[in-house]
């Protein structure tokens, strides 16, 4: 079978551009209104996307005056969307650092039942110091500590998801046997960070366990992804770094004994789509004209663990000396490295850097025609940079609609994208195998 | 305005009778199928119930061979049901002992937005030793410790729900102001058990905070309910204890400065309904014929913190000496006291006790005609035993259908129950005031 292209829709605010919430083409609905998310999810399903995805942070962003940054909690929102959709995958972010593993395993298993096998889990370790202050107030864990706990967390939750054999529920009404106790087992996990007896109090879901999604970019993050991730969201501002990342992760996964097609690499792509290149550029300028450099400065500071950029002038070219060493700040390594790489290559002014980040926070942004976007997707897909894309429309729903109406038909005509859903579960959409329960047989 | 009767539907397995899952009138759907819950919720909404409720336990019950005891996780299930209903309240159980307060506050706030203001929280402190083993493995907290942590937990989550003023979100697209930072404040809670900075990362929900539901029965539990609960689920096997409980809780609430109509007392009622009393008794016998005394023995043991009842013969009258002292076992005090009270009064055989508990686990069970059920409801409602009922149909959906088709119309004709929903939120259905944010003004 020909290799298939995969598309995830990343739903963020009223679009991924920082100023999208103010743009006239953005949704009129409130960001706390489930009708907004339902509308976007249904549009994505009509476009045959593999999945939708909600990111998360466990603290309020500081720029709430000028930026629309709040959203519904992902697990509850996706549970609500399960009933409003029938095929599209539903990927929720949840933290290994600030959630009890039994609670997380249970809610995702429940979501997998509720959605008929469409759930994915974006595994995050929660680096933000502001999140740590909402969960006990101890200083945030170091990068290494977070991943160390994360590894053990994966053992626990995977054990819980495997604690019921797929055939454990008998529901034998005549004979009076509801479930077979021999097909349900404790896990009795006792490790450095967690003690969890199990079994889970919910039968195995249709997918066995959620599809594992991850976005690590540091060496530790990549090794974690190579071991666990079945889809990887990643940020690149040029094809060459995407190719390097793609090759590296497939090699790391092979070293873990995993097949290359069982770990999909999905770089972020934020397409500003116009009928002509000039129209696309016009929309892009409209969005940038709505940004506020002070919002950008606060966000940049947050990305670098609170580092102070307030003294930097807006219009002087930057150098890497203007930034802290990424290994010395609490931050999402994937993003800080992209930014420092850009500064090293292009020496942008602070104003230009902030506008570039306003597009999609360090992900690849492209203003162009549907043909140009489709060409880029095909090119990255066929030259070892991507197995598909994490589509981040700069304005929702307008740029999602342009993508499904104009770009997806081109990809279909070129034989790159499905014309109908072939499967019912997210595993089936992504071409992933069903994991066997370790307690079976 | 005349005092209004309130009805909650408690959804449990395929009905509250232990053997309901095997009964031919029970739903054919699997207990992990959201379609089952959707069907029952929509029937309850058609019957104009105030709310539906999902209980919870954070460990697998030990009798899974002979009893259908698993269910979807309540928060995800009710989020899914929010979109399948439009008026009925949605009450989810969640634990103060085994959930991070920031996560709990966030998910309930999200559910309140998703449901348009229909969410309630059944506050439990999780007494089961098996649950403790799924959350760190330390010995379970004592009754006093659980409530001590629970009090502080309430301070934290209430603070988080109040951290946004109701008017904090401006969404001023023209002016570029999304929210007013002066109307969103940190809580900076630093107590004996929790340190949580806040604010919540989600705007205030339509109800301000979820409706607080509680089921405590011990002295500590009653004081907790008097301070916090807006609806109280309670188990009584006779009217006199319900009256005592009702009077006591209203007095305790008044001592906390609360109005009597802001704390609704809703005893459990499991109605076995037949066109004639003989038909109702026949259904009751059918259910009891499907029970297994060994399942009952395990459940009784679980209720008394693992106390061993295996040596007791089935057909010898019991005395209180056959039971451990309730103050010396880890247990839900409300249920152990009901059972010991029954043994003291009636000296049933173990077999008879188990059949009695098989009905609805210590709640009031009644087999009768619709008129007899309606008479009982009116009697308890008008003689200081109840503000309404927590309806626990022994078979779902059959006995729910009988209740809505036969009992509710009688209550309506007698002027006791609504003929249409007057409000949109659960607070409005229950006649509860909207709590002001402490940060407003």
Coordinates of C-alpha atoms in Angstrom, one line a residue, chain A residues 34 51 69 82 91 101 118 128 146 150 194 212 269 291 295 335 339 350 368 371 385 408-409 428 431:
Chain A
X34 CA -18.3 24.3 23.3
X51 CA -7.5 14.0 14.2
X69 CA -5.3 32.5 25.7
X82 CA -16.9 12.7 20.9
X91 CA -6.1 14.1 21.0
X101 CA -1.6 8.1 37.0
X118 CA -10.7 7.6 18.8
X128 CA 6.3 25.9 33.5
X146 CA 10.5 15.4 34.7
X150 CA 7.6 10.5 33.0
X194 CA 4.7 5.8 42.2
X212 CA 0.7 8.2 22.3
X269 CA 2.4 24.0 9.5
X291 CA -0.3 42.3 17.0
X295 CA 2.5 40.8 24.1
X335 CA 10.8 26.0 21.1
X339 CA 14.3 30.5 18.2
X350 CA 13.3 41.9 18.0
X368 CA 0.8 31.2 -0.4
X371 CA -1.0 24.9 -5.0
X385 CA 10.9 15.6 6.4
X408 CA -7.0 18.9 0.5
X409 CA -8.7 18.3 -2.9
X428 CA -6.7 2.8 12.0
X431 CA -2.0 3.0 10.4

